[in-house]
Amino acid sequence: MEILFRIIALTRKELITLLVNKKSRLVLILPPIAQIMVFGYAANFELNQVPVAVYNQDRGSYSRELLAHFDSGTFRLVRNLTSSEEIAPVIENKQALIVVQFGPDFSSDILSGREATLQLIVDGRNSNVALIALNYVQQIVSGFNRELAIQHRRINGGDQGTVLVVRSWFNEMLDSHWFIIPGIVALLTIVITLEVTALSVAKEREAGTFDQLLVSPYSPFEILAGKSIPAILIGLIEATLVILIVVFWFNIPLRGSIFTLYAGLFIFILSAVGIGLMISSISVTQQQGLMGAFFFLVPAVILSGFATPISNMPELVQDLTLLNPMRYVLVIVRGVFLKGAGFDLLWSQFVPMLAIGIVTLVMAALLFRKRMG
Amino acid sequence: MAGRISLRRLSGLIRKETLQIIRDPSSIGIAFVLPVCLLVLFGYGVSLDAEHVPIGIVVETPSATAQDLVSSFYQSEFIDPVPYHSMKQAEDAIMHREISGAVWLRSGFASDLLSGRQAPVGVILDGVDANTARIVDGYIMGSWYAWLSRYVREKRAGYLRPAVELRHRIWFNPAVRSRNFLVPGLVAVIMTLTGGMLTALVVAREWERGTMEALISTPVTKGEILLGKIVPYFVLGMAGMVLTVFLAIVVFQVPFRGSFFTLAVSSALFMLTSIFMGLIISIGAGSQFVAGQVAIVVTFLPAFILSGFIFDIGSMPPPVQAITHIIPARHFVSILQSIFLAGDVWPVIFRSWLWLMGLNLIFFLIIMRKFHKRLL
């Protein structure tokens, strides 16, 4: 019982030091809200208003018909080129991402049953954008081909042939917002947790108050609890805030159980707190704490599967990501949001994350002690 | 700037700051070790090129035609086919994230195709990662197309042939290696961190430790104090930059098609904005603790998400696009992607230089307004 009181007292002190400063309070509350709003719109792989330039030498009607299929949401016609010399500058200066080129015989080739070719030039500076744009155009062309085939058959009375019938599970429209935005929940949670923990021991050490804490009758376990509980509370509150915005503002479907989601987030925060406190207790100065925070945070985010899939990484780096708690929580958050997955599908993600949490918290407590000498 | 600048006093301040940098190894760590580690780790780790994607293949009734189609999936370097006996098994594997999708040839596929009835090929994709799903869709379509054109040729089934063929060329990066655009972008993201982190705590630290009060009582001017902070960290940051760019070119073999002059000017302009940003944080925050918190929030995530390093800025909604302009990394990413892959494209570079200079001016004015050489 007495332990409980002591931990509560420490937790209170820690929360007060975190929240008493008005600037510190603002830093904890405002940025996550601003960031989920801005990043929610910014972070996705959809293409919008891709600038297209057209160089059309064809005099027939088929080229115009095909161009009409470039829908106005995804593509935006910026220029009609009149000579092939204009192609290079238009792409280099980023006026257009794509140049669509029809040869002089495009329509007559289609009419006479020869193969007509459509020439496409894509700016490859951002190779992902280039591939997505190319993919869109490919779909437009195959849709156009199907229409032509149906028209043709109506005249000749042919058959249907073979087509690919593609269905996407969990995210029927393949909207990458659905992939990224639930990930932002994990992203902002880890940032907040590190913000609260990574400098906290170093700060007390610089001010000399940590030595006082160590010579007090508190056990390292109690000091650890006093440092962790406020961070866990703040992390959970922030996560809730972000989840509310994700569900009610961005309308991302939350198909699974809230309990599974929170269980995942809780263990994730636990492991992030462990890592944050470990960094903090190794650092002598706050600058070292800040560097340590970045040294962990940046790789943890970039090698988590948040934006680029882990399966694309080389084996060695893939093995390294096994140490990254964010890797697991992303699977949990996305699984619960989009697939409605429960513990049966996700337990393999919970176990390693919990292990990381326990190991790092214990290490942090041991480091508190060691630093005394 | 308040008062004249005395070179003697300035060099004294620079010397003091340099000694402090050398004394705390974490500054050297931030300038050299962090960028190198991050670039190596990310340069190898971050890729949008999906290769060897496991795809389930379900053939309900084996036949020569079906076998032919399946073999074209085996020939693809991007797909690793995994055979399943039934669609139920394949669907289960998708649920457990063992495969990224499945191709389904129903029992009547070959006979329907031969007798001229509709013979659709079913494809199911795991859509959770929409971007990868779309890329995988493209791979499957490519293999299917390859089979179809072979089939058309062999069976003389010209009526199945598509009327329009798409031929494409991708400029600047014909092999569509995502590393070629990610590595230059990483240089910008990493240098934002370095510049901002180096300076985020330096003024706050002087106030916290009381050494600023000692400085106030000396005849040094406000301008000298600031320059004394900017110069050493600028030199340190630029040295880190040279190292990072060198690695990008030598280790990652990203083509470098522009000139080193343009790169040097752009880097200097950008490094200055990063350092100014760190100083603003340091001056505004008051304590190192708050400065550290602010640095974590405002440096990394905006540079990661809003710089165009990975997410396309042209596709963001217009208000968000407007916000990206105040992120210095956005302009630097744009310059780097052009310099590395396309060359010195002056319209792109001038536009970004103007923005960086404008941001430098604004940041400088903020610093001069907010920084006082007097007791609070």
XYZ file of C-alpha atoms in Angstrom:
749
model
C 0.000 0.000 0.000
C 2.732 2.359 0.940
C 4.497 1.656 -2.339
C 1.341 2.709 -4.125
C 1.231 6.053 -2.336
C 4.850 6.703 -3.048
C 4.393 5.905 -6.734
C 1.354 8.169 -6.895
C 3.321 10.984 -5.289
C 6.169 10.551 -7.776
C 3.729 10.394 -10.681
C 2.095 13.599 -9.495
C 5.414 15.387 -9.253
C 6.384 14.201 -12.729
C 3.073 15.307 -14.272
C 3.387 18.708 -12.630
C 6.916 19.265 -13.960
C 5.732 18.264 -17.429
C 2.592 20.376 -17.469
C 3.354 23.362 -15.263
C 5.284 25.159 -17.992
C 2.838 26.758 -20.440
C 5.176 26.272 -23.398
C 5.685 22.634 -22.514
C 1.920 22.131 -22.272
C 1.377 23.717 -25.676
C 4.091 21.568 -27.234
C 2.358 18.437 -25.993
C -1.173 19.333 -27.059
C -1.149 21.487 -30.191
C 1.350 19.783 -32.544
C -0.319 16.349 -32.573
C -3.664 17.875 -33.565
C -2.105 20.107 -36.201
C 0.011 17.245 -37.493
C -2.754 14.683 -37.871
C -4.801 17.250 -39.787
C -1.982 18.269 -42.152
C -0.335 14.855 -42.510
C -3.690 13.140 -42.959
C -4.142 15.104 -46.151
C -0.506 15.204 -47.203
C 0.707 11.655 -46.640
C -0.647 9.407 -49.345
C 0.315 7.863 -52.620
C -2.764 8.930 -54.580
C -2.095 11.104 -57.588
C -4.145 14.219 -58.085
C -4.119 16.701 -60.906
C -1.086 15.172 -62.594
C -0.003 17.691 -65.238
C -0.137 16.131 -68.715
C 1.071 17.573 -72.012
C -0.215 16.141 -75.298
C 1.605 15.965 -78.594
C -1.047 14.814 -81.045
C -0.105 14.280 -84.686
C -3.152 12.137 -85.343
C -5.921 13.671 -87.419
C -8.531 11.004 -86.695
C -11.046 10.807 -83.896
C -9.646 7.866 -81.875
C -6.878 9.889 -80.243
C -9.394 12.443 -79.015
C -11.648 9.657 -77.803
C -8.812 8.097 -75.816
C -7.804 11.485 -74.360
C -11.350 11.947 -73.089
C -10.721 8.918 -70.869
C -8.026 10.783 -68.924
C -10.365 11.826 -66.170
C -10.155 15.330 -64.869
C -9.545 14.400 -61.213
C -6.343 12.452 -61.667
C -4.990 14.215 -64.739
C -4.914 17.813 -65.820
C -4.123 18.800 -69.391
C -1.634 21.656 -69.211
C -0.387 22.043 -72.756
C -0.816 20.948 -76.338
C 2.597 20.588 -77.929
C 3.118 21.320 -81.590
C 6.580 19.857 -82.159
C 8.718 17.093 -80.690
C 11.367 19.634 -79.587
C 8.958 20.923 -76.973
C 8.791 17.591 -75.165
C 12.136 17.783 -73.334
C 11.778 21.250 -71.764
C 8.196 20.585 -70.656
C 9.321 17.535 -68.668
C 12.611 18.965 -67.389
C 11.010 22.107 -65.986
C 8.340 20.024 -64.280
C 5.523 21.688 -66.241
C 4.214 18.242 -67.090
C 4.852 14.889 -65.484
C 3.687 12.969 -68.538
C 3.756 13.631 -72.259
C 1.261 11.620 -74.295
C 2.212 11.286 -77.924
C 0.006 10.029 -80.774
C 1.687 9.253 -84.092
C 0.127 10.444 -87.370
C -1.345 6.994 -88.121
C -2.966 6.289 -84.751
C -6.597 6.352 -85.907
C -5.989 4.820 -89.291
C -4.074 1.936 -87.666
C -7.028 1.180 -85.421
C -9.479 1.370 -88.298
C -7.474 -0.974 -90.497
C -6.886 -3.456 -87.643
C -3.145 -2.836 -87.321
C -1.692 -2.331 -83.886
C -1.759 1.332 -82.968
C 0.863 2.574 -80.514
C 0.555 5.218 -77.875
C 3.854 6.751 -76.829
C 4.223 7.867 -73.228
C 7.103 9.847 -71.720
C 7.219 10.041 -67.934
C 9.356 12.155 -65.603
C 11.177 9.551 -63.495
C 12.680 11.855 -60.891
C 10.191 10.477 -58.398
C 10.096 6.881 -59.580
C 7.094 5.952 -57.452
C 4.957 8.734 -58.866
C 6.133 7.709 -62.337
C 5.067 4.103 -61.765
C 1.675 5.012 -60.349
C 0.979 7.410 -63.201
C 2.050 4.771 -65.698
C -0.254 2.293 -64.013
C -3.205 4.696 -64.302
C -2.541 5.215 -67.991
C -2.237 1.465 -68.505
C -5.666 1.019 -66.975
C -7.113 3.750 -69.156
C -5.671 2.122 -72.261
C -6.907 -1.355 -71.381
C -10.373 0.070 -70.679
C -10.261 1.770 -74.070
C -9.161 -1.484 -75.705
C -12.076 -3.326 -74.140
C -14.495 -0.725 -75.496
C -13.003 -0.999 -78.952
C -13.220 -4.783 -78.771
C -16.890 -4.631 -77.848
C -17.625 -2.202 -80.684
C -15.702 -4.392 -83.052
C -17.551 -7.497 -81.943
C -20.874 -5.840 -82.373
C -19.975 -5.550 -86.039
C -18.429 -8.999 -86.456
C -20.261 -10.956 -83.764
C -17.254 -12.252 -81.809
C -16.791 -13.589 -78.299
C -15.775 -12.180 -74.964
C -12.279 -13.638 -74.630
C -10.436 -13.325 -71.321
C -10.159 -10.500 -68.843
C -8.567 -9.976 -65.449
C -11.175 -9.461 -62.758
C -9.394 -7.794 -59.860
C -10.829 -7.381 -56.402
C -9.041 -5.750 -53.490
C -9.810 -6.863 -50.007
C -9.997 -4.616 -46.937
C -9.586 -1.465 -49.026
C -11.780 -1.892 -52.061
C -10.901 1.397 -53.753
C -7.172 0.948 -53.011
C -7.179 4.334 -51.317
C -3.754 4.786 -49.728
C -5.218 7.207 -47.160
C -6.650 4.130 -45.496
C -3.156 2.713 -45.222
C -1.299 5.819 -44.077
C -3.738 7.568 -41.742
C -4.118 4.697 -39.199
C -0.304 4.569 -39.285
C -0.163 8.202 -38.192
C -1.766 7.124 -34.890
C 1.344 5.052 -34.157
C 3.664 7.738 -35.533
C 2.386 10.556 -33.329
C 2.178 8.270 -30.295
C 5.844 7.348 -30.474
C 6.874 10.968 -31.022
C 4.937 12.172 -27.972
C 6.194 9.352 -25.760
C 9.816 10.077 -26.643
C 9.296 13.790 -26.171
C 8.124 13.148 -22.621
C 10.735 10.549 -21.659
C 13.977 11.059 -23.584
C 15.068 14.229 -21.821
C 13.412 13.654 -18.466
C 16.239 11.907 -16.596
C 18.967 13.938 -18.308
C 17.194 17.133 -17.296
C 17.092 16.099 -13.646
C 20.667 14.965 -13.850
C 21.792 18.350 -15.206
C 19.824 20.102 -12.467
C 21.153 17.700 -9.811
C 17.697 16.644 -8.649
C 18.179 13.100 -9.875
C 20.894 12.480 -7.296
C 18.476 13.616 -4.607
C 15.924 11.161 -5.944
C 18.459 8.346 -5.862
C 19.497 8.979 -2.256
C 15.852 9.138 -1.180
C 14.248 5.914 0.121
C 12.705 5.251 -3.293
C 13.680 1.965 -4.914
C 14.767 2.067 -8.580
C 11.531 0.285 -9.428
C 9.491 3.077 -7.845
C 11.484 5.773 -9.630
C 10.929 3.878 -12.860
C 7.191 3.660 -12.211
C 7.084 7.351 -11.345
C 8.778 8.215 -14.642
C 6.787 5.731 -16.775
C 3.212 6.184 -15.606
C 2.894 9.874 -16.593
C 4.385 9.113 -20.009
C 1.989 6.199 -20.514
C -0.969 8.360 -19.483
C 0.007 11.180 -21.828
C 0.670 8.704 -24.646
C -2.739 7.056 -24.240
C -4.580 10.378 -24.092
C -2.835 11.663 -27.205
C -3.493 8.399 -29.026
C -7.187 8.660 -28.165
C -7.295 12.202 -29.504
C -5.698 11.131 -32.766
C -7.934 8.053 -33.111
C -11.029 10.231 -32.679
C -9.857 12.508 -35.488
C -8.997 9.526 -37.699
C -12.429 7.956 -37.244
C -14.695 10.987 -37.184
C -12.864 13.494 -39.361
C -11.124 11.256 -41.916
C -13.852 8.559 -41.819
C -11.422 5.662 -41.810
C -13.441 2.522 -40.958
C -12.639 1.073 -37.544
C -13.713 -2.513 -38.167
C -12.143 -4.370 -35.263
C -12.496 -4.101 -31.523
C -11.359 -1.037 -29.629
C -10.059 -3.320 -26.906
C -7.528 -5.000 -29.238
C -6.491 -1.581 -30.550
C -5.847 -0.193 -27.075
C -4.112 -3.337 -25.890
C -1.721 -2.934 -28.829
C -1.200 0.765 -28.226
C -0.635 0.246 -24.506
C 2.125 -2.302 -25.029
C 3.600 -0.128 -27.773
C 3.715 2.895 -25.480
C 5.246 0.716 -22.781
C 8.095 -0.277 -25.078
C 8.567 3.318 -26.310
C 8.711 4.531 -22.705
C 11.300 1.874 -21.919
C 13.450 2.976 -24.839
C 12.990 6.669 -24.021
C 13.987 6.196 -20.394
C 16.944 4.071 -21.391
C 18.212 6.818 -23.697
C 17.591 9.368 -21.001
C 19.467 7.504 -18.299
C 22.498 6.914 -20.535
C 22.763 10.611 -21.433
C 24.714 12.985 -19.251
C 23.424 16.157 -20.914
C 20.085 17.002 -22.445
C 21.781 17.447 -25.802
C 22.880 13.834 -25.660
C 19.337 12.862 -24.730
C 17.998 14.736 -27.747
C 20.531 13.095 -30.022
C 19.658 9.693 -28.607
C 15.966 10.377 -29.190
C 16.598 11.153 -32.838
C 18.984 8.253 -33.217
C 16.149 5.970 -32.242
C 13.105 7.831 -33.559
C 14.189 8.450 -37.135
C 15.166 4.851 -37.989
C 12.204 3.545 -35.986
C 9.839 5.554 -38.177
C 11.545 5.133 -41.534
C 12.179 1.396 -41.095
C 8.762 0.584 -39.644
C 6.724 -0.026 -42.761
C 4.924 3.273 -42.203
C 5.557 4.529 -45.731
C 7.737 1.941 -47.461
C 7.076 -1.783 -47.007
C 9.444 -3.820 -44.852
C 9.307 -6.642 -47.400
C 11.164 -4.390 -49.879
C 14.152 -4.065 -47.557
C 17.255 -6.243 -47.773
C 17.236 -9.294 -45.461
C 19.726 -7.787 -43.032
C 17.687 -4.619 -42.547
C 14.513 -6.702 -42.284
C 16.082 -8.616 -39.405
C 17.039 -5.329 -37.782
C 13.417 -4.142 -37.890
C 12.488 -7.030 -35.590
C 13.849 -4.845 -32.774
C 11.573 -1.972 -33.736
C 8.329 -1.845 -31.714
C 6.704 0.431 -34.278
C 6.884 -2.314 -36.852
C 4.504 -4.463 -34.796
C 2.075 -1.793 -33.734
C 1.565 -0.715 -37.348
C 0.390 -4.223 -38.223
C -1.918 -4.180 -35.218
C -3.381 -0.730 -35.880
C -3.912 -1.383 -39.590
C -5.201 -4.883 -38.917
C -7.778 -3.657 -36.415
C -8.825 -0.667 -38.521
C -9.072 -2.238 -41.972
C -9.363 -5.988 -41.490
C -11.224 -6.083 -38.192
C -8.514 -8.459 -36.989
C -8.555 -9.781 -33.422
C -6.001 -11.411 -31.129
C -6.075 -14.674 -33.133
C -4.471 -12.949 -36.122
C -2.357 -10.469 -34.191
C -0.890 -12.265 -31.190
C 2.383 -12.785 -33.054
C 2.768 -8.984 -33.065
C 1.937 -8.522 -29.392
C 4.537 -10.946 -28.048
C 7.748 -9.373 -29.410
C 6.531 -5.868 -28.581
C 5.863 -6.889 -24.990
C 9.313 -8.475 -24.793
C 10.946 -5.262 -26.030
C 8.976 -3.285 -23.455
C 9.967 -5.482 -20.521
C 13.642 -5.662 -21.489
C 14.025 -1.921 -22.035
C 12.182 -0.972 -18.842
C 14.349 -3.301 -16.771
C 17.478 -1.954 -18.474
C 16.379 1.610 -17.707
C 15.903 0.784 -14.018
C 19.339 -0.860 -13.882
C 20.923 2.143 -15.575
C 19.379 4.507 -12.997
C 21.287 2.673 -10.368
C 24.550 2.293 -12.166
C 24.770 5.992 -12.898
C 24.900 6.733 -9.234
C 28.510 5.674 -8.988
C 22.518 44.326 -36.404
C 23.053 46.012 -33.079
C 26.451 47.623 -32.908
C 29.501 46.992 -35.056
C 31.098 43.626 -35.294
C 34.569 43.330 -33.918
C 36.520 40.523 -35.530
C 38.583 40.013 -32.402
C 35.568 39.539 -30.147
C 33.831 37.407 -32.762
C 36.784 35.071 -33.163
C 36.907 34.745 -29.385
C 33.267 33.688 -29.292
C 33.743 31.270 -32.169
C 36.707 29.744 -30.385
C 34.682 29.302 -27.214
C 31.810 27.665 -29.103
C 34.214 25.393 -30.980
C 35.791 24.261 -27.737
C 32.341 23.474 -26.366
C 31.561 21.452 -29.487
C 34.749 19.463 -29.129
C 34.169 18.890 -25.433
C 30.724 17.320 -25.819
C 31.167 14.475 -28.314
C 27.455 14.466 -29.058
C 27.853 17.473 -31.393
C 30.401 15.625 -33.478
C 28.059 12.644 -33.314
C 25.194 14.736 -34.649
C 27.265 16.224 -37.452
C 29.068 13.122 -38.722
C 27.996 9.839 -37.162
C 24.230 10.399 -37.309
C 24.114 11.396 -41.005
C 26.362 8.536 -42.080
C 24.472 5.907 -40.088
C 21.099 7.172 -41.208
C 22.070 7.412 -44.854
C 23.568 3.939 -44.933
C 20.641 2.420 -43.074
C 17.986 4.158 -45.141
C 19.827 4.040 -48.413
C 19.713 0.273 -48.177
C 16.478 -0.034 -46.267
C 14.051 2.376 -47.871
C 12.716 1.174 -51.153
C 9.395 1.259 -52.904
C 10.422 -1.414 -55.396
C 8.448 -4.522 -54.532
C 10.357 -7.610 -55.678
C 9.677 -11.286 -55.095
C 6.128 -10.569 -54.020
C 4.526 -13.841 -52.869
C 1.358 -14.438 -54.893
C -0.895 -17.441 -54.423
C -1.838 -19.387 -57.550
C -4.954 -21.562 -57.574
C -5.582 -23.760 -60.614
C -8.818 -25.672 -60.145
C -8.449 -27.930 -63.184
C -4.954 -28.352 -64.599
C -4.663 -27.974 -68.359
C -2.011 -27.008 -70.883
C -3.442 -23.512 -71.245
C -3.635 -22.952 -67.527
C -0.089 -24.267 -67.129
C 1.057 -21.860 -69.811
C -0.482 -18.887 -68.007
C 0.959 -19.988 -64.658
C 4.427 -20.327 -66.165
C 4.384 -16.677 -67.155
C 4.007 -15.821 -63.468
C 7.002 -18.019 -62.688
C 9.026 -16.142 -65.295
C 8.372 -12.770 -63.667
C 11.256 -11.513 -61.555
C 8.805 -9.574 -59.387
C 6.458 -12.397 -58.430
C 7.130 -15.482 -56.317
C 4.211 -17.805 -57.081
C 2.941 -20.024 -54.260
C 0.609 -22.838 -55.383
C -2.563 -23.550 -53.378
C -5.139 -26.270 -53.904
C -8.210 -24.218 -53.220
C -9.259 -20.625 -53.035
C -10.174 -21.164 -49.373
C -6.531 -21.899 -48.530
C -5.315 -18.908 -50.515
C -7.800 -16.571 -48.828
C -6.643 -17.814 -45.463
C -3.045 -17.069 -46.407
C -4.016 -13.521 -47.387
C -5.675 -13.028 -43.989
C -2.445 -14.134 -42.299
C -0.346 -11.848 -44.507
C 1.565 -14.803 -45.957
C 0.840 -13.742 -49.534
C 0.015 -10.332 -51.003
C -2.624 -11.598 -53.396
C -3.906 -14.581 -55.308
C -4.652 -15.507 -58.922
C -7.591 -17.823 -59.469
C -8.142 -19.979 -62.578
C -11.607 -21.504 -62.297
C -12.249 -25.076 -63.395
C -13.704 -24.068 -66.755
C -10.905 -21.678 -67.697
C -9.210 -23.594 -70.509
C -12.350 -25.072 -72.056
C -14.191 -21.750 -71.956
C -11.307 -19.977 -73.595
C -11.126 -22.607 -76.345
C -14.842 -22.630 -77.046
C -14.959 -18.857 -77.167
C -16.958 -18.266 -74.001
C -15.853 -15.669 -71.485
C -12.914 -17.005 -69.445
C -12.175 -14.471 -66.705
C -9.098 -14.749 -64.487
C -9.829 -13.831 -60.886
C -7.347 -11.750 -58.888
C -7.627 -10.936 -55.196
C -5.259 -8.398 -53.665
C -4.484 -7.585 -50.047
C -5.482 -3.925 -50.211
C -4.224 -2.826 -46.784
C -1.099 -1.339 -48.348
C -2.839 0.277 -51.287
C 0.346 1.470 -52.955
C 1.962 -1.954 -52.971
C -1.330 -3.528 -54.022
C -1.426 -1.287 -57.057
C 2.157 -2.125 -57.972
C 1.413 -5.855 -57.578
C -1.681 -5.410 -59.737
C 0.606 -3.982 -62.403
C 2.970 -6.977 -62.151
C 0.124 -9.481 -62.455
C -1.296 -7.592 -65.400
C 2.134 -7.590 -67.041
C 2.536 -11.360 -66.733
C -1.002 -11.942 -67.921
C -0.422 -9.681 -70.930
C 2.769 -11.516 -71.789
C 0.866 -14.807 -71.769
C -2.023 -13.349 -73.764
C 0.127 -12.040 -76.568
C 1.929 -15.394 -76.733
C -1.414 -17.200 -76.826
C -2.700 -14.893 -79.559
C 0.396 -15.549 -81.651
C 0.326 -19.314 -81.244
C -3.403 -19.846 -81.660
C -3.710 -17.121 -84.300
C -6.536 -15.729 -82.213
C -6.068 -12.184 -83.524
C -9.480 -11.165 -82.238
C -8.130 -11.308 -78.675
C -5.374 -8.844 -79.441
C -5.701 -5.375 -77.899
C -6.084 -2.555 -80.425
C -3.784 0.003 -78.781
C -0.389 -0.857 -77.403
C 1.183 1.401 -74.806
C 4.895 2.097 -75.108
C 6.509 4.145 -72.437
C 9.840 5.676 -71.620
C 10.733 6.877 -68.154
C 13.246 9.689 -68.254
C 16.085 10.378 -65.793
C 15.596 7.009 -64.117
C 14.839 4.423 -66.799
C 15.228 1.451 -64.462
C 12.750 3.138 -62.067
C 15.069 2.531 -59.123
C 13.316 4.186 -56.217
C 16.659 4.537 -54.452
C 17.682 7.126 -57.038
C 15.042 9.539 -55.861
C 14.928 8.473 -52.216
C 18.645 8.941 -51.493
C 18.817 12.603 -52.596
C 15.661 13.211 -50.582
C 17.210 11.491 -47.575
C 20.170 13.850 -47.751
C 17.727 16.734 -47.267
C 15.818 15.050 -44.429
C 19.002 14.095 -42.602
C 20.542 17.543 -42.976
C 17.371 19.159 -41.589
C 17.825 17.069 -38.470
C 21.527 17.779 -38.175
C 21.270 21.536 -38.656
C 18.264 21.921 -36.410
C 19.537 19.615 -33.701
C 23.003 21.159 -33.581
C 21.619 24.563 -32.700
C 18.302 23.827 -31.008
C 19.783 23.775 -27.526
C 22.726 26.175 -27.749
C 21.057 29.449 -26.738
C 18.662 27.814 -24.289
C 21.669 26.160 -22.644
C 23.420 29.488 -22.096
C 20.343 30.920 -20.408
C 19.783 27.798 -18.329
C 23.342 27.617 -17.091
C 23.554 31.343 -16.461
C 26.469 31.805 -18.842
C 24.354 34.145 -20.933
C 24.261 36.544 -18.037
C 28.037 36.482 -17.957
C 28.080 37.257 -21.694
C 25.663 40.143 -21.205
C 28.024 41.892 -18.854
C 30.751 41.890 -21.540
C 30.944 44.384 -24.408
C 30.027 41.742 -27.045
C 27.075 42.749 -29.197
C 23.932 40.805 -30.002
C 25.127 40.296 -33.563
C 28.426 38.906 -32.370
C 26.772 36.425 -30.036
C 24.554 35.202 -32.868
C 27.368 35.008 -35.396
C 29.485 33.241 -32.820
C 26.762 30.592 -32.664
C 26.060 30.404 -36.399
C 29.576 30.190 -37.848
C 30.934 27.091 -36.045
C 27.734 25.095 -36.479
C 27.479 26.144 -40.116
C 30.996 24.849 -40.750
C 30.234 21.640 -38.867
C 26.948 21.126 -40.688
C 28.477 21.713 -44.114
C 31.230 19.211 -43.374
C 28.544 16.662 -42.555
C 26.763 17.577 -45.770
C 29.881 16.983 -47.890
C 30.277 13.576 -46.297
C 26.641 12.647 -46.910
C 26.642 13.734 -50.544
C 29.895 11.871 -51.086
C 28.306 8.692 -49.701
C 25.207 9.130 -51.841
C 27.310 9.276 -54.985
C 29.998 6.729 -54.161
C 28.197 4.112 -52.098
C 24.702 4.304 -53.532
C 25.747 5.095 -57.087
C 23.041 7.672 -57.530
C 23.842 9.430 -60.808
C 25.009 13.015 -60.352
C 24.185 15.035 -63.453
C 24.314 18.608 -62.186
C 27.254 20.784 -61.166
C 28.967 20.890 -57.807
C 28.707 24.676 -57.841
C 24.895 24.564 -57.819
C 24.985 21.877 -55.172
C 27.316 23.927 -52.958
C 25.227 27.101 -53.177
C 21.997 25.195 -52.549
C 23.473 23.308 -49.608
C 24.776 26.480 -48.004
C 21.412 28.215 -48.369
C 19.641 25.207 -46.926
C 22.069 24.633 -44.064
C 21.546 28.251 -43.053
C 17.760 27.816 -42.868
C 18.186 24.694 -40.736
C 20.505 26.471 -38.342
C 18.238 29.512 -38.167
C 15.339 27.208 -37.382
C 17.304 25.618 -34.563
C 18.190 29.057 -33.199
C 14.570 30.192 -33.285
C 13.585 27.106 -31.317
C 16.380 27.694 -28.871
C 15.541 31.349 -28.335
C 11.784 30.851 -28.199
C 11.748 27.831 -25.911
C 13.674 29.287 -23.005
C 14.658 25.948 -21.487
C 16.596 23.103 -23.071
C 13.818 20.688 -22.188
C 11.146 22.551 -24.125
C 13.626 23.285 -26.938
C 14.328 19.576 -27.226
C 10.611 18.777 -27.359
C 9.982 21.395 -30.025
C 12.962 20.176 -32.057
C 11.579 16.636 -32.095
C 8.191 17.877 -33.268
C 9.075 20.468 -35.897
C 12.194 19.102 -37.572
C 11.773 15.449 -38.416
C 8.119 14.810 -39.227
C 7.518 17.855 -41.467
C 10.749 17.154 -43.354
C 9.727 13.516 -43.703
C 6.127 13.975 -44.798
C 5.811 17.468 -46.295
C 9.064 17.755 -48.253
C 8.168 15.686 -51.300
C 10.866 13.242 -50.260
C 8.394 10.395 -50.449
C 4.868 11.797 -50.875
C 4.112 13.756 -54.043
C 3.459 17.425 -53.269
C 1.562 18.076 -56.509
C -1.120 15.638 -55.361
C -1.746 17.250 -51.981
C -4.767 19.533 -51.518
C -3.900 23.178 -52.319
C -3.933 24.439 -48.683
C -1.475 21.695 -47.697
C 0.661 22.503 -50.742
C 0.810 26.099 -49.520
C 1.994 24.914 -46.096
C 4.799 22.862 -47.637
C 6.432 26.059 -48.908
C 7.469 27.061 -45.401
C 9.318 23.754 -44.952
C 12.904 24.448 -46.123
C 13.487 20.748 -46.846
C 10.797 20.844 -49.532
C 12.851 23.250 -51.650
C 16.074 21.407 -51.023
C 14.519 18.047 -51.968
C 13.280 19.565 -55.203
C 16.773 20.930 -55.985
C 18.523 17.675 -55.066
C 16.224 15.442 -57.114
C 16.848 17.655 -60.136
C 20.604 18.079 -59.635
C 21.162 14.384 -59.101
C 18.884 12.900 -61.739
C 18.217 15.564 -64.363
C 21.020 18.157 -64.118
C 21.077 21.908 -63.463
C 17.495 22.680 -64.417
C 17.614 26.416 -63.816
C 13.867 27.196 -63.683
C 13.462 24.620 -60.888
C 16.635 25.645 -59.051
C 16.033 29.400 -59.214
C 12.508 29.022 -57.874
C 13.802 26.991 -54.925
C 16.722 29.352 -54.294
C 14.329 32.283 -54.115
C 12.194 30.446 -51.569
C 15.200 29.457 -49.466
C 16.515 33.028 -49.505
C 13.090 34.330 -48.550
C 12.843 31.855 -45.678
C 16.341 32.792 -44.520
C 15.359 36.442 -44.471
C 12.169 35.757 -42.498
C 13.928 33.488 -40.023
C 16.701 36.067 -39.604
C 14.196 38.825 -38.845
C 12.445 36.604 -36.288
C 15.769 35.871 -34.595
C 16.707 39.558 -34.438
C 13.316 40.428 -32.933
C 13.229 37.630 -30.395
C 16.827 37.593 -29.218
C 17.650 40.158 -26.581
C 20.886 40.856 -24.886
C 19.394 41.747 -21.571
C 18.198 40.045 -18.437
C 14.683 38.697 -18.705
